[in-house]
Coordinates of C-alpha atoms in Angstrom, one line a residue:
M175 CA 67.7 159.1 54.5
V176 CA 67.3 160.9 57.8
D177 CA 69.6 160.0 60.7
G178 CA 68.9 160.1 64.4
L179 CA 69.7 163.8 64.6
G180 CA 67.4 164.9 61.8
N181 CA 70.2 165.4 59.3
L182 CA 69.1 164.5 55.7
H183 CA 71.6 162.4 53.7
I184 CA 71.1 162.3 50.0
G185 CA 72.7 160.3 47.3
G186 CA 72.4 160.2 43.5
Q187 CA 74.0 161.2 40.3
F188 CA 75.3 164.7 41.0
K189 CA 78.6 166.6 41.3
F190 CA 77.4 169.6 43.3
V191 CA 74.8 170.4 45.9
G192 CA 74.4 174.1 45.8
E193 CA 77.9 175.4 45.4
I194 CA 79.5 172.5 47.3
V195 CA 81.3 169.8 45.5
A196 CA 79.6 166.6 46.8
N197 CA 80.3 163.9 44.2
G198 CA 77.0 162.0 44.7
I199 CA 76.5 162.2 48.4
A200 CA 75.7 165.1 50.7
K201 CA 74.2 166.0 54.1
W202 CA 71.6 168.8 54.9
N203 CA 71.7 169.7 58.6
G204 CA 68.6 171.9 58.5
S205 CA 70.4 175.1 57.5
S206 CA 73.3 174.1 55.1
W207 CA 74.6 171.5 52.8
S208 CA 77.9 169.7 53.3
A209 CA 79.8 167.0 51.4
L210 CA 80.6 163.7 52.9
G211 CA 84.3 163.4 52.5
L212 CA 85.4 163.1 48.9
G213 CA 82.2 161.5 47.8
M214 CA 81.8 158.7 45.3
G215 CA 84.0 158.2 42.2
S216 CA 84.5 155.8 39.3
S217 CA 87.1 154.3 37.1
P218 CA 87.5 155.3 34.4
P219 CA 87.0 158.9 35.6
D220 CA 84.7 159.7 32.7
Y221 CA 82.2 157.2 33.9
T222 CA 79.5 158.8 36.0
A223 CA 79.2 157.3 39.5
Y224 CA 75.9 157.4 41.3
L225 CA 74.2 156.1 44.5
S226 CA 71.0 154.2 44.4
A227 CA 70.6 153.2 48.1
L228 CA 71.3 154.7 51.5
A229 CA 70.8 153.3 55.0
V230 CA 71.7 154.5 58.5
S231 CA 72.5 152.1 61.4
G232 CA 73.7 153.8 64.6
S233 CA 76.7 156.0 63.6
D234 CA 77.2 154.2 60.2
L235 CA 75.9 155.3 56.9
Y236 CA 75.8 152.7 54.2
A237 CA 75.7 153.5 50.5
G238 CA 75.2 151.3 47.4
G239 CA 75.3 152.1 43.7
A240 CA 77.4 152.3 40.6
F241 CA 80.8 153.6 42.0
T242 CA 84.2 152.2 42.5
T243 CA 85.6 154.6 45.0
A244 CA 84.2 156.1 48.2
G245 CA 86.0 158.8 50.1
G246 CA 89.0 158.4 47.8
K247 CA 89.4 154.7 48.7
V248 CA 88.6 151.6 46.5
S249 CA 85.1 150.5 47.4
A250 CA 83.2 148.8 44.6
Y251 CA 79.4 149.2 44.7
V252 CA 79.0 149.4 48.5
A253 CA 80.5 151.6 51.2
K254 CA 80.2 152.4 54.9
A255 CA 81.0 155.8 56.4
V256 CA 81.2 156.6 60.1
V257 CA 79.0 159.7 60.3
Y258 CA 79.6 160.5 63.9
P259 CA 83.2 159.4 64.8
L260 CA 84.3 159.2 68.4
V261 CA 86.3 162.3 69.3
L262 CA 88.4 162.8 72.5
T263 CA 90.2 166.1 72.8
L264 CA 92.2 167.8 75.6
E265 CA 91.6 171.6 75.7
P266 CA 93.0 174.4 77.8
D267 CA 90.4 175.6 80.2
G268 CA 91.7 179.2 80.4
S269 CA 92.8 178.9 84.0
G270 CA 96.0 177.0 83.5
G271 CA 94.3 173.6 83.5
Y272 CA 92.8 171.4 80.9
S273 CA 89.4 169.9 80.2
I274 CA 88.6 166.7 78.3
R275 CA 85.9 166.9 75.6
F276 CA 84.3 163.8 74.3
G277 CA 81.9 163.5 71.3
G278 CA 80.3 160.5 69.8
V279 CA 77.0 159.2 68.6
P280 CA 74.2 161.4 70.0
G281 CA 71.9 159.4 72.3
T282 CA 74.4 156.7 72.9
A283 CA 75.7 156.0 76.4
Y284 CA 79.5 155.6 76.9
R285 CA 81.4 154.5 79.9
W286 CA 85.0 155.4 81.0

């Protein structure tokens, strides 16, 4: 599944993507792989969890499959992840002042 920024999200029955522990879900940003949180898990732990469906809507990534945890939280068979969370930070500007930095869903308009 490709999101609005061109990142590729994959899901399936795997533990690693390259040398990264991914637990069934990962993202390719065009140059490197990364895990999405703790990934998917199952109970009992010896049962192999897997994803069979992915969908993107705005900043949310939805996953479905044979898993009982997502991101370390109980989530049986379906889960939602906020892929681009809103971030507001206050940073020193190097001149004794501060600047406000805001990040959110690319391509989305925000009002203060």
